[in-house]
Amino acid sequence: MLNEKMEAALNKQINAELYSSYVYLAMAAHFHGLNLEGFANWMRIQAQEENMHAMKIFDFIYERGGNVRLMALEAPPNEWDSPLDAFQQSYEHERKISGMIDELVNLALDIKDHATWNFLQWFVAEQVEEEDNANRVVENLKLIGDNSAGLFMLDRELAQRQPEAEAGEDGGGE
Ligand code: OFO
């Protein structure tokens, strides 16, 4: 049975994961508009992954006899100054989400909720990958600078990212 405080915190995390999905979908639209289809592909898959993260928590709440309460989603930004700006913001966003997961883990420890603590370990590991995936693209974009051939090559590379189920691994980098 879920403690009320934990139920509320998990519901808040569902909202954060859905907002993440919304942000990445907005970034996908932005990249489609720039004809950077590989970047757009990477972002669309990231948006799907975030939706999967939300659903993982959704299912867990019911498994533990709790209730899901969906909340309003904030509108995401729609414009970024450059691909580097978008990926830097992704990286910062993932660091913020990692902090939220850490807070959930702290709460689970405080209230001795071992089942939720155990459930959250998947997210702790996932956030290591999420930060690394975004940061690797940030570093590539820094190296590329304003070299359009480099940007073209990276766009082709990001086009290779496959959805998790097809990639057969958890998270699937680019
Ligand atoms: Fe759900 O990991 Fe990103 O935000």
PDB file of C-alpha atoms and ligand atoms in Angstrom:
ATOM      1  CA  MET A   1       0.000   0.000   0.000  1.00  0.00           C
ATOM      2  CA  LEU A   2       1.312   3.407  -0.952  1.00  0.00           C
ATOM      3  CA  ASN A   3       1.822   6.050   1.681  1.00  0.00           C
ATOM      4  CA  GLU A   4      -0.154   9.239   0.801  1.00  0.00           C
ATOM      5  CA  LYS A   5       2.920  11.437   0.637  1.00  0.00           C
ATOM      6  CA  MET A   6       4.634   8.990  -1.694  1.00  0.00           C
ATOM      7  CA  GLU A   7       1.529   8.697  -3.861  1.00  0.00           C
ATOM      8  CA  ALA A   8       1.428  12.494  -4.253  1.00  0.00           C
ATOM      9  CA  ALA A   9       5.156  12.630  -5.050  1.00  0.00           C
ATOM     10  CA  LEU A  10       4.869   9.859  -7.659  1.00  0.00           C
ATOM     11  CA  ASN A  11       1.913  11.641  -9.263  1.00  0.00           C
ATOM     12  CA  LYS A  12       4.058  14.780  -9.450  1.00  0.00           C
ATOM     13  CA  GLN A  13       6.784  12.734 -11.131  1.00  0.00           C
ATOM     14  CA  ILE A  14       4.297  11.476 -13.743  1.00  0.00           C
ATOM     15  CA  ASN A  15       3.625  15.123 -14.545  1.00  0.00           C
ATOM     16  CA  ALA A  16       7.366  15.856 -14.794  1.00  0.00           C
ATOM     17  CA  GLU A  17       7.918  12.893 -17.149  1.00  0.00           C
ATOM     18  CA  LEU A  18       4.986  13.923 -19.346  1.00  0.00           C
ATOM     19  CA  TYR A  19       6.315  17.471 -19.400  1.00  0.00           C
ATOM     20  CA  SER A  20       9.702  16.061 -20.475  1.00  0.00           C
ATOM     21  CA  SER A  21       7.919  14.255 -23.298  1.00  0.00           C
ATOM     22  CA  TYR A  22       6.259  17.525 -24.288  1.00  0.00           C
ATOM     23  CA  VAL A  23       9.567  19.419 -24.282  1.00  0.00           C
ATOM     24  CA  TYR A  24      11.242  16.807 -26.485  1.00  0.00           C
ATOM     25  CA  LEU A  25       8.283  16.752 -28.842  1.00  0.00           C
ATOM     26  CA  ALA A  26       8.543  20.548 -29.135  1.00  0.00           C
ATOM     27  CA  MET A  27      12.262  20.135 -29.885  1.00  0.00           C
ATOM     28  CA  ALA A  28      11.412  17.497 -32.522  1.00  0.00           C
ATOM     29  CA  ALA A  29       9.015  19.957 -34.181  1.00  0.00           C
ATOM     30  CA  HIS A  30      11.693  22.668 -34.048  1.00  0.00           C
ATOM     31  CA  PHE A  31      14.250  20.396 -35.760  1.00  0.00           C
ATOM     32  CA  HIS A  32      11.736  19.244 -38.387  1.00  0.00           C
ATOM     33  CA  GLY A  33      11.241  22.932 -39.172  1.00  0.00           C
ATOM     34  CA  LEU A  34      14.998  23.276 -39.721  1.00  0.00           C
ATOM     35  CA  ASN A  35      15.120  20.159 -41.949  1.00  0.00           C
ATOM     36  CA  LEU A  36      17.421  18.507 -39.431  1.00  0.00           C
ATOM     37  CA  GLU A  37      15.579  15.203 -39.627  1.00  0.00           C
ATOM     38  CA  GLY A  38      18.163  13.206 -37.679  1.00  0.00           C
ATOM     39  CA  PHE A  39      17.963  15.620 -34.753  1.00  0.00           C
ATOM     40  CA  ALA A  40      14.162  15.491 -35.018  1.00  0.00           C
ATOM     41  CA  ASN A  41      14.265  11.672 -34.979  1.00  0.00           C
ATOM     42  CA  TRP A  42      16.395  11.650 -31.821  1.00  0.00           C
ATOM     43  CA  MET A  43      13.967  14.018 -30.096  1.00  0.00           C
ATOM     44  CA  ARG A  44      10.845  12.101 -31.170  1.00  0.00           C
ATOM     45  CA  ILE A  45      12.285   8.907 -29.727  1.00  0.00           C
ATOM     46  CA  GLN A  46      13.236  10.747 -26.551  1.00  0.00           C
ATOM     47  CA  ALA A  47       9.650  12.030 -26.272  1.00  0.00           C
ATOM     48  CA  GLN A  48       8.370   8.436 -26.562  1.00  0.00           C
ATOM     49  CA  GLU A  49      10.798   7.298 -23.882  1.00  0.00           C
ATOM     50  CA  GLU A  50       9.580   9.983 -21.508  1.00  0.00           C
ATOM     51  CA  ASN A  51       6.029   8.844 -22.065  1.00  0.00           C
ATOM     52  CA  MET A  52       7.152   5.311 -21.214  1.00  0.00           C
ATOM     53  CA  HIS A  53       8.768   6.626 -17.991  1.00  0.00           C
ATOM     54  CA  ALA A  54       5.461   8.259 -17.014  1.00  0.00           C
ATOM     55  CA  MET A  55       3.576   5.032 -17.727  1.00  0.00           C
ATOM     56  CA  LYS A  56       6.018   2.997 -15.669  1.00  0.00           C
ATOM     57  CA  ILE A  57       5.139   5.154 -12.645  1.00  0.00           C
ATOM     58  CA  PHE A  58       1.437   5.083 -13.576  1.00  0.00           C
ATOM     59  CA  ASP A  59       1.451   1.269 -13.504  1.00  0.00           C
ATOM     60  CA  PHE A  60       3.452   1.122 -10.276  1.00  0.00           C
ATOM     61  CA  ILE A  61       0.988   3.406  -8.451  1.00  0.00           C
ATOM     62  CA  TYR A  62      -1.867   1.032  -9.335  1.00  0.00           C
ATOM     63  CA  GLU A  63       0.182  -2.014  -8.504  1.00  0.00           C
ATOM     64  CA  ARG A  64       0.643  -0.561  -5.009  1.00  0.00           C
ATOM     65  CA  GLY A  65      -3.058   0.196  -4.549  1.00  0.00           C
ATOM     66  CA  GLY A  66      -2.717   3.952  -5.106  1.00  0.00           C
ATOM     67  CA  ASN A  67      -4.485   6.344  -7.455  1.00  0.00           C
ATOM     68  CA  VAL A  68      -3.188   8.277 -10.420  1.00  0.00           C
ATOM     69  CA  ARG A  69      -4.147  11.970 -10.497  1.00  0.00           C
ATOM     70  CA  LEU A  70      -3.126  13.701 -13.688  1.00  0.00           C
ATOM     71  CA  MET A  71      -2.275  17.402 -13.516  1.00  0.00           C
ATOM     72  CA  ALA A  72      -2.098  20.240 -16.022  1.00  0.00           C
ATOM     73  CA  LEU A  73       0.941  20.286 -18.271  1.00  0.00           C
ATOM     74  CA  GLU A  74       2.910  23.481 -18.698  1.00  0.00           C
ATOM     75  CA  ALA A  75       3.431  24.613 -22.296  1.00  0.00           C
ATOM     76  CA  PRO A  76       6.976  23.824 -23.458  1.00  0.00           C
ATOM     77  CA  PRO A  77       9.259  26.363 -25.152  1.00  0.00           C
ATOM     78  CA  ASN A  78       9.087  26.278 -28.939  1.00  0.00           C
ATOM     79  CA  GLU A  79      12.243  28.019 -30.070  1.00  0.00           C
ATOM     80  CA  TRP A  80      15.922  27.491 -29.432  1.00  0.00           C
ATOM     81  CA  ASP A  81      18.856  29.579 -30.642  1.00  0.00           C
ATOM     82  CA  SER A  82      20.748  26.636 -32.126  1.00  0.00           C
ATOM     83  CA  PRO A  83      21.008  22.818 -31.938  1.00  0.00           C
ATOM     84  CA  LEU A  84      23.635  23.344 -29.223  1.00  0.00           C
ATOM     85  CA  ASP A  85      21.219  25.507 -27.226  1.00  0.00           C
ATOM     86  CA  ALA A  86      18.476  22.847 -27.491  1.00  0.00           C
ATOM     87  CA  PHE A  87      20.790  20.020 -26.385  1.00  0.00           C
ATOM     88  CA  GLN A  88      22.288  22.098 -23.592  1.00  0.00           C
ATOM     89  CA  GLN A  89      18.769  22.707 -22.330  1.00  0.00           C
ATOM     90  CA  SER A  90      18.021  18.979 -22.626  1.00  0.00           C
ATOM     91  CA  TYR A  91      21.071  18.220 -20.541  1.00  0.00           C
ATOM     92  CA  GLU A  92      20.074  20.780 -17.894  1.00  0.00           C
ATOM     93  CA  HIS A  93      16.539  19.412 -17.911  1.00  0.00           C
ATOM     94  CA  GLU A  94      17.797  15.865 -17.343  1.00  0.00           C
ATOM     95  CA  ARG A  95      19.945  17.035 -14.433  1.00  0.00           C
ATOM     96  CA  LYS A  96      16.835  18.586 -12.902  1.00  0.00           C
ATOM     97  CA  ILE A  97      14.881  15.345 -13.405  1.00  0.00           C
ATOM     98  CA  SER A  98      17.741  13.393 -11.794  1.00  0.00           C
ATOM     99  CA  GLY A  99      17.427  15.693  -8.779  1.00  0.00           C
ATOM    100  CA  MET A 100      13.695  14.962  -8.594  1.00  0.00           C
ATOM    101  CA  ILE A 101      14.361  11.204  -8.709  1.00  0.00           C
ATOM    102  CA  ASP A 102      16.914  11.608  -5.909  1.00  0.00           C
ATOM    103  CA  GLU A 103      14.267  13.423  -3.833  1.00  0.00           C
ATOM    104  CA  LEU A 104      11.850  10.545  -4.390  1.00  0.00           C
ATOM    105  CA  VAL A 105      14.507   8.073  -3.282  1.00  0.00           C
ATOM    106  CA  ASN A 106      15.146  10.197  -0.166  1.00  0.00           C
ATOM    107  CA  LEU A 107      11.434  10.166   0.622  1.00  0.00           C
ATOM    108  CA  ALA A 108      11.245   6.390   0.177  1.00  0.00           C
ATOM    109  CA  LEU A 109      14.154   6.032   2.611  1.00  0.00           C
ATOM    110  CA  ASP A 110      12.605   8.446   5.120  1.00  0.00           C
ATOM    111  CA  ILE A 111       9.313   6.569   5.254  1.00  0.00           C
ATOM    112  CA  LYS A 112      10.985   3.134   4.941  1.00  0.00           C
ATOM    113  CA  ASP A 113       9.071   2.322   1.754  1.00  0.00           C
ATOM    114  CA  HIS A 114      11.376  -0.398   0.429  1.00  0.00           C
ATOM    115  CA  ALA A 115       9.143  -1.397  -2.475  1.00  0.00           C
ATOM    116  CA  THR A 116       9.148   2.136  -3.899  1.00  0.00           C
ATOM    117  CA  TRP A 117      12.841   2.507  -3.145  1.00  0.00           C
ATOM    118  CA  ASN A 118      13.477  -0.643  -5.171  1.00  0.00           C
ATOM    119  CA  PHE A 119      11.217   0.544  -8.011  1.00  0.00           C
ATOM    120  CA  LEU A 120      13.040   3.878  -8.156  1.00  0.00           C
ATOM    121  CA  GLN A 121      16.443   2.266  -8.673  1.00  0.00           C
ATOM    122  CA  TRP A 122      15.550   1.724 -12.352  1.00  0.00           C
ATOM    123  CA  PHE A 123      15.079   5.501 -12.663  1.00  0.00           C
ATOM    124  CA  VAL A 124      18.333   6.239 -10.850  1.00  0.00           C
ATOM    125  CA  ALA A 125      20.217   4.141 -13.429  1.00  0.00           C
ATOM    126  CA  GLU A 126      18.158   5.531 -16.311  1.00  0.00           C
ATOM    127  CA  GLN A 127      19.028   9.106 -15.362  1.00  0.00           C
ATOM    128  CA  VAL A 128      22.747   8.332 -15.639  1.00  0.00           C
ATOM    129  CA  GLU A 129      22.063   7.309 -19.233  1.00  0.00           C
ATOM    130  CA  GLU A 130      19.711  10.219 -19.921  1.00  0.00           C
ATOM    131  CA  GLU A 131      22.284  12.795 -18.814  1.00  0.00           C
ATOM    132  CA  ASP A 132      25.062  11.047 -20.707  1.00  0.00           C
ATOM    133  CA  ASN A 133      23.032  10.802 -23.951  1.00  0.00           C
ATOM    134  CA  ALA A 134      22.252  14.526 -23.953  1.00  0.00           C
ATOM    135  CA  ASN A 135      25.729  15.554 -22.862  1.00  0.00           C
ATOM    136  CA  ARG A 136      27.434  13.498 -25.571  1.00  0.00           C
ATOM    137  CA  VAL A 137      25.503  15.397 -28.229  1.00  0.00           C
ATOM    138  CA  VAL A 138      26.330  18.700 -26.481  1.00  0.00           C
ATOM    139  CA  GLU A 139      30.039  17.839 -26.636  1.00  0.00           C
ATOM    140  CA  ASN A 140      29.800  16.814 -30.312  1.00  0.00           C
ATOM    141  CA  LEU A 141      28.046  20.074 -31.159  1.00  0.00           C
ATOM    142  CA  LYS A 142      30.718  22.076 -29.336  1.00  0.00           C
ATOM    143  CA  LEU A 143      33.391  20.365 -31.438  1.00  0.00           C
ATOM    144  CA  ILE A 144      31.448  21.004 -34.639  1.00  0.00           C
ATOM    145  CA  GLY A 145      31.016  24.720 -33.926  1.00  0.00           C
ATOM    146  CA  ASP A 146      29.654  26.368 -37.089  1.00  0.00           C
ATOM    147  CA  ASN A 147      30.993  23.736 -39.465  1.00  0.00           C
ATOM    148  CA  SER A 148      27.930  22.796 -41.554  1.00  0.00           C
ATOM    149  CA  ALA A 149      29.519  19.558 -42.854  1.00  0.00           C
ATOM    150  CA  GLY A 150      29.969  18.463 -39.245  1.00  0.00           C
ATOM    151  CA  LEU A 151      26.354  19.293 -38.459  1.00  0.00           C
ATOM    152  CA  PHE A 152      25.219  17.311 -41.498  1.00  0.00           C
ATOM    153  CA  MET A 153      27.251  14.278 -40.365  1.00  0.00           C
ATOM    154  CA  LEU A 154      25.861  14.462 -36.836  1.00  0.00           C
ATOM    155  CA  ASP A 155      22.319  14.766 -38.207  1.00  0.00           C
ATOM    156  CA  ARG A 156      22.890  11.521 -40.131  1.00  0.00           C
ATOM    157  CA  GLU A 157      24.205   9.834 -37.011  1.00  0.00           C
ATOM    158  CA  LEU A 158      21.237  10.915 -34.872  1.00  0.00           C
ATOM    159  CA  ALA A 159      18.918   9.568 -37.579  1.00  0.00           C
ATOM    160  CA  GLN A 160      20.157   6.087 -36.593  1.00  0.00           C
ATOM    161  CA  ARG A 161      18.573   6.181 -33.141  1.00  0.00           C
ATOM    162  CA  GLN A 162      15.883   3.514 -32.829  1.00  0.00           C
ATOM    163  CA  PRO A 163      12.943   3.337 -30.410  1.00  0.00           C
ATOM    164  CA  GLU A 164      13.777   1.284 -27.336  1.00  0.00           C
ATOM    165  CA  ALA A 165      11.704  -1.799 -28.261  1.00  0.00           C
ATOM    166  CA  GLU A 166      13.334  -1.972 -31.690  1.00  0.00           C
ATOM    167  CA  ALA A 167      16.792  -1.194 -30.328  1.00  0.00           C
ATOM    168  CA  GLY A 168      16.339  -4.029 -27.827  1.00  0.00           C
ATOM    169  CA  GLU A 169      18.063  -2.110 -25.047  1.00  0.00           C
ATOM    170  CA  ASP A 170      16.933   0.237 -22.313  1.00  0.00           C
ATOM    171  CA  GLY A 171      17.151   3.785 -23.371  1.00  0.00           C
ATOM    172  CA  GLY A 172      18.976   3.430 -26.693  1.00  0.00           C
ATOM    173  CA  GLY A 173      21.491   6.241 -27.178  1.00  0.00           C
ATOM    174  CA  GLU A 174      21.802   7.736 -30.579  1.00  0.00           C
TER     175      GLU A 174
HETATM  176 FE1  OFO B   1      12.421  10.537 -17.856  1.00  0.00          FE
HETATM  177  O1  OFO B   1      14.159  10.863 -18.109  1.00  0.00           O
HETATM  178 FE2  OFO B   1      14.371  12.320 -19.182  1.00  0.00          FE
HETATM  179  O2  OFO B   1      13.366  13.532 -18.389  1.00  0.00           O
END
